[in-house]
Every structure is written in structure tokens, then in C-alpha cells.
Coordinates of C-alpha atoms in Angstrom, one line a residue:
M1 CA 20.2 -5.7 17.1
K2 CA 18.9 -9.0 15.7
V3 CA 16.8 -8.2 12.7
G4 CA 14.5 -10.8 11.1
I5 CA 13.2 -10.9 7.5
P6 CA 10.4 -13.6 7.2
K7 CA 9.0 -14.8 3.9
E8 CA 5.7 -13.1 3.1
I9 CA 2.8 -15.5 3.2
K10 CA 0.0 -13.3 2.0
N11 CA -1.6 -14.7 -1.2
N12 CA 0.7 -14.1 -4.2
E13 CA 2.9 -11.7 -2.3
S14 CA 6.4 -12.1 -3.8
R15 CA 8.1 -9.0 -2.3
V16 CA 10.6 -9.3 0.5
G17 CA 11.3 -6.9 3.4
M18 CA 14.9 -6.1 2.3
T19 CA 17.3 -6.5 -0.6
P20 CA 20.7 -8.0 -0.1
A21 CA 22.1 -4.5 -0.5
G22 CA 20.1 -3.4 2.5
V23 CA 21.2 -6.4 4.6
F24 CA 24.8 -5.5 3.8
E25 CA 24.3 -2.1 5.3
L26 CA 23.1 -3.7 8.5
T27 CA 25.7 -6.4 8.8
K28 CA 28.6 -4.0 8.3
K29 CA 27.3 -2.1 11.3
N30 CA 27.5 -5.4 13.3
H31 CA 23.8 -6.1 13.4
T32 CA 22.7 -9.7 13.0
V33 CA 20.2 -10.4 10.2
F34 CA 18.1 -13.5 10.0
V35 CA 16.5 -14.2 6.6
Q36 CA 14.0 -17.0 6.1
S37 CA 15.1 -19.5 3.4
T38 CA 13.7 -18.5 0.0
A39 CA 12.2 -15.3 1.3
G40 CA 13.7 -13.3 -1.5
E41 CA 13.3 -15.7 -4.4
G42 CA 10.1 -14.1 -5.6
S43 CA 11.9 -10.8 -6.0
G44 CA 14.9 -12.3 -7.7
F45 CA 17.2 -12.4 -4.6
F46 CA 18.4 -15.8 -3.5
D47 CA 19.7 -17.3 -0.2
A48 CA 23.3 -17.2 -1.6
D49 CA 22.9 -13.5 -2.2
Y50 CA 22.0 -12.9 1.4
I51 CA 24.7 -15.2 2.7
K52 CA 27.4 -13.3 0.8
V53 CA 26.4 -10.1 2.6
G54 CA 26.5 -11.7 6.1
A55 CA 22.9 -12.8 6.7
T56 CA 22.1 -16.0 8.5
I57 CA 19.5 -18.2 6.6
L58 CA 16.9 -19.8 8.8
P59 CA 14.6 -22.6 7.5
T60 CA 11.3 -21.6 9.2
I61 CA 9.3 -18.5 9.8
E62 CA 8.9 -19.6 13.5
E63 CA 12.7 -19.4 14.0
V64 CA 12.9 -15.9 12.4
Y65 CA 10.3 -14.5 14.7
S66 CA 11.7 -16.3 17.7
L67 CA 15.3 -15.1 17.4
S68 CA 14.6 -11.5 16.2
E69 CA 14.2 -8.3 18.2
M70 CA 12.9 -6.5 15.1
I71 CA 10.9 -7.9 12.2
V72 CA 11.1 -6.2 8.9
K73 CA 8.3 -7.1 6.5
V74 CA 6.3 -5.8 3.5
K75 CA 2.7 -6.7 4.3
E76 CA 0.7 -6.8 7.5
P77 CA 1.0 -10.0 9.5
I78 CA -1.8 -12.4 8.7
A79 CA -3.5 -14.7 11.2
L80 CA -0.9 -17.4 11.0
E81 CA 1.7 -15.0 12.2
Y82 CA -0.2 -13.4 15.1
P83 CA 1.0 -16.0 17.6
L84 CA 4.6 -15.7 16.5
I85 CA 4.9 -12.0 17.4
K86 CA 6.5 -11.5 20.8
E87 CA 6.1 -8.9 23.6
D88 CA 8.4 -5.9 23.0
Q89 CA 9.3 -7.1 19.5
I90 CA 9.5 -4.3 16.9
V91 CA 7.4 -5.0 13.8
F92 CA 8.2 -2.6 11.0
T93 CA 5.9 -3.1 8.0
Y94 CA 2.7 -1.8 6.2
F95 CA -0.1 -2.4 8.7
H96 CA -3.2 -0.4 7.5
F97 CA -4.8 -1.1 10.9
A98 CA -7.9 1.0 10.3
S99 CA -9.2 -1.5 7.7
C100 CA -8.7 -4.6 9.8
E101 CA -10.0 -4.9 13.4
P102 CA -8.8 -8.5 14.0
L103 CA -5.2 -7.4 13.1
T104 CA -5.5 -4.4 15.4
K105 CA -6.7 -6.5 18.3
A106 CA -4.1 -9.2 17.7
M107 CA -1.3 -6.6 17.8
I108 CA -2.7 -5.1 21.0
E109 CA -2.7 -8.5 22.6
S110 CA 0.9 -9.2 21.4
K111 CA 2.2 -6.1 23.3
S112 CA 4.7 -5.6 20.5
I113 CA 5.9 -2.3 19.0
C114 CA 4.0 -1.8 15.8
I115 CA 5.6 0.9 13.5
A116 CA 3.7 1.3 10.3
Y117 CA 5.4 2.3 7.0
E118 CA 2.2 4.1 5.8
T119 CA 2.1 6.6 8.7
V120 CA 5.8 7.6 8.8
E121 CA 5.4 11.3 7.8
D122 CA 7.8 14.0 6.7
S123 CA 7.6 17.6 8.0
D124 CA 5.9 18.6 4.8
G125 CA 3.1 16.1 5.3
T126 CA 4.3 13.6 2.7
L127 CA 4.5 9.9 3.4
P128 CA 8.0 8.7 2.3
L129 CA 7.6 5.0 2.9
L130 CA 4.2 4.9 1.3
T131 CA 5.2 6.9 -1.8
P132 CA 7.2 4.3 -3.8
M133 CA 4.4 1.7 -3.5
S134 CA 1.8 4.3 -4.3
E135 CA 3.9 5.1 -7.4
V136 CA 3.9 1.5 -8.4
A137 CA 0.2 1.0 -7.7
G138 CA -0.8 4.1 -9.5
R139 CA 1.0 3.0 -12.6
M140 CA -0.2 -0.5 -12.3
A141 CA -3.8 0.6 -12.0
I142 CA -3.8 1.8 -15.6
Q143 CA -1.9 -1.3 -16.8
Q144 CA -4.4 -3.6 -15.1
G145 CA -7.4 -1.4 -16.0
A146 CA -6.5 -1.4 -19.6
K147 CA -6.3 -5.2 -19.6
Y148 CA -9.7 -5.7 -17.9
L149 CA -11.4 -3.3 -20.4
E150 CA -10.9 -6.1 -22.9
K151 CA -14.1 -8.0 -23.9
P152 CA -12.9 -11.5 -23.1
I153 CA -12.7 -10.5 -19.4
K154 CA -16.1 -8.7 -19.5
G155 CA -14.8 -5.2 -20.1
R156 CA -16.3 -2.7 -22.6
G157 CA -13.9 -3.8 -25.3
I158 CA -12.1 -0.5 -25.3
L159 CA -8.5 0.2 -26.3
L160 CA -7.5 3.0 -24.0
G161 CA -5.3 4.8 -26.6
G162 CA -7.8 4.4 -29.4
V163 CA -6.5 4.3 -33.0
P164 CA -6.7 6.8 -35.9
G165 CA -10.3 7.5 -36.6
V166 CA -11.4 6.1 -33.2
A167 CA -11.6 8.2 -30.1
P168 CA -9.4 7.1 -27.1
G169 CA -10.9 5.6 -23.9
K170 CA -11.8 7.9 -21.0
V171 CA -10.2 7.5 -17.6
L172 CA -11.5 9.1 -14.4
I173 CA -9.1 9.3 -11.5
L174 CA -10.4 10.1 -8.0
G175 CA -7.6 11.7 -6.0
A176 CA -4.6 13.8 -7.2
G177 CA -2.1 12.4 -4.7
V178 CA 0.8 10.2 -5.6
V179 CA -1.4 7.4 -6.9
G180 CA -3.6 9.7 -9.0
V181 CA -0.7 11.6 -10.6
Q182 CA 1.2 8.4 -11.5
A183 CA -2.0 6.9 -12.9
A184 CA -2.7 10.0 -14.9
K185 CA 0.9 9.9 -16.3
M186 CA 0.4 6.3 -17.5
A187 CA -3.0 6.9 -18.9
A188 CA -1.9 10.0 -20.7
G189 CA 1.1 8.2 -22.1
L190 CA -1.2 5.6 -23.6
G191 CA -3.2 8.4 -25.3
A192 CA -6.3 8.1 -23.1
H193 CA -8.5 11.1 -22.3
V194 CA -7.9 11.7 -18.6
T195 CA -9.9 13.5 -15.9
I196 CA -8.4 13.8 -12.4
M197 CA -10.5 15.0 -9.5
D198 CA -9.6 16.3 -6.0
I199 CA -10.9 18.6 -3.3
N200 CA -7.4 20.2 -2.9
M201 CA -7.0 23.0 -5.4
K202 CA -3.3 23.2 -4.8
R203 CA -3.0 19.6 -6.1
L204 CA -5.2 20.3 -9.1
R205 CA -3.1 23.3 -10.0
Y206 CA 0.0 21.1 -9.7
V207 CA -1.5 18.5 -12.0
N208 CA -2.5 21.2 -14.4
D209 CA 1.1 22.5 -14.5
V210 CA 3.0 19.2 -14.9
L211 CA 0.8 16.9 -16.9
P212 CA -0.1 17.1 -20.6
N213 CA -3.0 19.2 -21.9
H214 CA -5.2 16.2 -22.5
V215 CA -5.3 15.6 -18.8
T216 CA -8.1 17.8 -17.4
T217 CA -8.8 18.6 -13.8
A218 CA -12.1 18.8 -11.9
F219 CA -13.1 19.7 -8.4
S220 CA -14.5 16.7 -6.7
S221 CA -18.1 16.6 -5.4
E222 CA -20.7 13.8 -5.3
Y223 CA -22.6 15.6 -8.0
S224 CA -19.6 15.9 -10.3
I225 CA -18.6 12.2 -9.7
R226 CA -22.2 11.1 -10.5
Q227 CA -22.1 13.0 -13.8
L228 CA -18.6 11.8 -14.9
I229 CA -19.0 8.1 -14.1
K230 CA -21.7 7.9 -16.8
T231 CA -19.2 8.6 -19.6
H232 CA -15.9 7.1 -18.4
D233 CA -14.6 3.7 -19.2
L234 CA -12.0 3.2 -16.5
I235 CA -12.3 4.7 -13.0
I236 CA -9.4 4.7 -10.5
G237 CA -9.9 5.2 -6.8
G238 CA -6.7 6.7 -5.3
V239 CA -7.9 8.6 -2.2
L240 CA -5.9 8.4 1.0
V241 CA -6.7 9.4 4.6
K242 CA -3.5 9.1 6.6
G243 CA -3.9 6.1 8.9
G244 CA -7.7 6.1 8.6
K245 CA -10.4 4.5 6.4
A246 CA -10.8 5.8 2.9
P247 CA -14.1 7.7 2.2
K248 CA -16.7 5.9 0.1
L249 CA -16.8 8.1 -3.0
I250 CA -18.7 5.7 -5.3
T251 CA -21.7 4.0 -3.7
K252 CA -23.5 0.9 -4.9
D253 CA -26.4 2.8 -6.4
M254 CA -23.9 4.7 -8.7
L255 CA -22.9 1.5 -10.5
K256 CA -26.2 1.5 -12.3
D257 CA -25.2 4.8 -13.9
M258 CA -22.1 3.3 -15.4
R259 CA -22.1 1.6 -18.8
P260 CA -21.8 -2.2 -18.8
G261 CA -18.2 -3.3 -18.9
T262 CA -16.9 -0.2 -17.1
V263 CA -13.8 -1.1 -15.0
I264 CA -13.2 0.3 -11.6
V265 CA -9.8 -0.1 -9.8
D266 CA -9.7 0.6 -6.1
V267 CA -6.1 1.4 -5.1
A268 CA -7.3 2.4 -1.7
V269 CA -8.4 -1.1 -0.8
D270 CA -5.8 -1.4 1.9
Q271 CA -7.5 1.4 3.7
G272 CA -11.0 -0.1 3.3
G273 CA -11.5 1.1 -0.3
C274 CA -13.1 4.2 -1.7
F275 CA -15.9 2.3 -3.4
E276 CA -18.8 1.0 -1.3
T277 CA -18.7 -2.3 -3.2
T278 CA -15.0 -2.9 -2.7
K279 CA -13.9 -6.2 -1.2
A280 CA -10.2 -7.2 -1.2
T281 CA -9.2 -9.6 -3.9
T282 CA -5.9 -11.3 -4.7
H283 CA -3.7 -11.7 -7.8
E284 CA -5.0 -15.2 -8.0
D285 CA -8.6 -14.1 -8.4
P286 CA -8.3 -10.3 -9.0
T287 CA -11.8 -9.2 -10.2
F288 CA -15.5 -9.6 -9.5
I289 CA -18.5 -8.1 -11.3
I290 CA -21.4 -6.2 -9.7
D291 CA -24.2 -4.6 -11.9
D292 CA -22.0 -5.4 -15.0
V293 CA -19.2 -3.3 -13.6
V294 CA -15.8 -5.0 -13.3
H295 CA -14.1 -4.4 -10.0
Y296 CA -10.3 -4.8 -9.6
C297 CA -9.5 -4.6 -5.9
V298 CA -6.2 -6.4 -5.3
A299 CA -4.9 -5.5 -1.9
N300 CA -1.2 -5.9 -2.8
M301 CA -0.9 -4.6 -6.3
P302 CA 2.9 -3.9 -6.2
G303 CA 3.4 -7.6 -5.2
A304 CA 2.9 -8.4 -8.9
V305 CA 6.1 -6.6 -9.8
P306 CA 8.2 -7.7 -6.8
Y307 CA 11.7 -6.9 -8.2
T308 CA 10.9 -3.3 -8.9
S309 CA 8.8 -3.0 -5.7
T310 CA 11.3 -4.5 -3.3
I311 CA 14.2 -2.3 -4.5
A312 CA 12.0 0.8 -4.4
L313 CA 10.8 -0.1 -0.9
T314 CA 14.3 -0.8 0.5
N315 CA 15.6 2.5 -0.9
V316 CA 13.3 4.4 1.4
T317 CA 12.9 2.1 4.5
L318 CA 16.6 1.3 5.0
P319 CA 17.6 4.6 6.7
Y320 CA 14.8 4.1 9.3
I321 CA 15.7 0.4 9.8
I322 CA 19.3 1.3 10.4
N323 CA 18.2 4.1 12.9
L324 CA 16.0 1.6 14.8
A325 CA 18.7 -1.0 14.9
N326 CA 21.4 1.4 16.0
K327 CA 19.3 3.2 18.7
G328 CA 16.4 1.0 19.6
W329 CA 12.8 2.2 19.0
E330 CA 12.5 4.6 21.9
E331 CA 15.6 6.7 21.1
A332 CA 15.1 6.4 17.4
C333 CA 11.5 7.7 17.6
A334 CA 12.4 10.3 20.2
T335 CA 15.1 11.8 17.9
D336 CA 13.2 11.4 14.6
A337 CA 9.8 13.1 14.4
C338 CA 9.1 11.5 11.1
L339 CA 9.6 8.0 12.4
D340 CA 7.7 8.8 15.6
K341 CA 4.6 9.3 13.6
G342 CA 4.9 5.7 12.4
L343 CA 4.2 4.4 16.0
N344 CA 0.7 2.9 15.8
I345 CA 0.5 0.4 18.7
I346 CA 2.9 0.2 21.6
K347 CA 2.9 -2.6 24.2
G348 CA -0.9 -3.1 24.0
K349 CA -1.9 0.6 23.6
I350 CA -3.1 2.4 20.5
V351 CA -1.1 5.6 20.0
Y352 CA -2.5 6.6 16.6
K353 CA -5.8 8.5 16.7
E354 CA -7.2 7.4 13.4
I355 CA -7.0 3.7 14.4
S356 CA -8.8 4.3 17.7
E357 CA -11.5 6.3 15.9
A358 CA -12.0 3.5 13.4
F359 CA -12.9 1.0 16.1
Q360 CA -14.0 3.2 19.0
L361 CA -11.1 2.1 21.0
E362 CA -9.1 4.2 23.5
A363 CA -6.0 6.0 22.2
F364 CA -3.0 6.9 24.4
E365 CA -0.3 9.6 24.1
V366 CA 3.1 8.4 23.1

């Protein structure tokens, strides 16, 4: 199969769809890999590295799309890429369709095969291709939140870990999934007081077992959220609905109950965000303020640490990429139930229920 790796063109996105190590695994199986020139530089991988493992370097994004049967990316295609995607072309990337109707309609019109990293699902319900980026984003949420709590950037002026004689900052985490647990680990490591909330008691019991004693758990409800936001300095939104829009757990009227300079970080921004006031931001301009509350809503947080993120992503996507290249999408999905759940849009038809529900569009059986 001819596999294409274009350069990401989303704002400040420095990750690349595959490392040279991943490309080597494909070329030694006699697949052809096209890499757009300089695609890997932001992650620390150079054209010469790809050439050494058998890739062909192409100068433009148009050539990569034109010559490839499968496109392997990191982020969803943006408007400039829509016309480049061909009928029957496999596009394997993070899509997050439920949060973007123009993207959904463009991919329907392209009649391509859209396989979304974020909905590939193991038999135990975990999301193996979303997990590593959720781990990165969860840890980064605390790193960024701690920075934006500083007074020069309009935060409360709180040092999360405190110092002797001064109480540590307080972190509230909504969601005890991968993002929430990783955020809790980081916040606890800094010495912050951490509360993590969820509606799944199994997850709360797990958190209680594996995290330090100064991480406390709470069952999530609107009432309890309204109470806790009044006293916490940093609030992390890490709630996921597989393939669908995130629920709005913090509404605009709740901001008035927070202390001025409170920082809220919405890791669910790719899925529409779990704060009503969320709007996607970029690493170039990452924050905005509403009612004296600092919002950090960068839609590609792991893009800020591309070396770590690209390696972590390739580690998990490569077996699926090889399977698709060896067998084609139909046989690969028919023989791998996990990959089959990654099918979102096939040849102009939505085949993932949550996407159709988000936009009241018809869904079809695979």
C-alpha cells in the first residue's frame, strides 16, 4: 500500500503521524511511504532520518495526498486539506467529528474512509489510541494550570504546592478517566490538595486505591460541583463521551461563584468541551478570561511536547497501520473488532451513531 504522511498544518501543531521507526516497519514489509518534506522536524525527526528507513520525501502536501492510498495524520484535516482527500482514500487520524459539523460534511462529500483514532476500542471498553495523548494532556493540564495561576497572567497568584507555613493550592478534577488520573498524579506530586470527581464508583474506588491519601474522591453531581468550585484554584475538565460531545458540567453562571483568578483547563475541548464557556484556543493564544476566570482551552495540548507525543502515538497506532496496509481497510476491520469501531464515515455514509446524533444526520450500519 502507498502510505502518506503529510505535514500537520493546524496552528502550532508540531507532531507528525509516524516516527522513522514506524516507517521502517512499513517499508520492510514492502509498503511505500511518502513523507512530506520537513513533516517530522517539529518532533525532532528529519528528512534524512526518513530517507534512511526507505521513505520517499515529497515537497508538497498536495503530492502526498495525490499519491497515497492511506493518509496517516495526527490532527483532523482542516479546511485547506478537504479538497485534497480523494474518494476511497483511507484517512487514519484523530477526527473528533461530533464537535465539528463542517469537517463531518466535508468528509461525507469526499467519500473517503475515515477511521478515527479516538473511537478504536478494546474489548474492555478502553480506547488504546486515545490513551497516550490523554496521558500527555492530563499531565500537561496541571503543568499549564500551575503556570496560569501566576499573577502576571491574571491567575490568583497561587503556588500549587505551597511552602512551609502556607497551605497548598486546591485542584478540582472533573472525570476520573485517563486524563483525570494523570492530572491527579501530577497535581499530587506537586503537593497540591486534589479532589477528583466522577459518577462511576468503580473509577473512584480505583483512584482511592492507587493515588496518595491527599487525593480525595467525590461523587459528581451539579450540586457538589457548584459547592467545590467556590474553594478550588485550578479546575480540570477531563470528561469523555466516546465519539460524542462532552457534557457541559460547568455553566456560564457558575463562573461568578469562582474566585477571581481561578484557572479552568478544558481537556475535553476536542469533543466540544465540558465547560459552557469553552472555545478552542491555540498554543499561540492559549487563554481568555470571562468573569475574571482564566480559561485554557488549547485543542491540541500534546502538540506542545511533540517529541514525547509522536513517539507515544506511533507506539500504539503502528500495529493498526500495518494491519490496514497489509489487508486493506475492509479485511482489516472485518478481522479486528477493535479497529472496526474506529470506522466513522465510509464512502459518504456516517457509520458511528454518536456522530449522527450530534448533527441529526442519518447513520448506516457498517
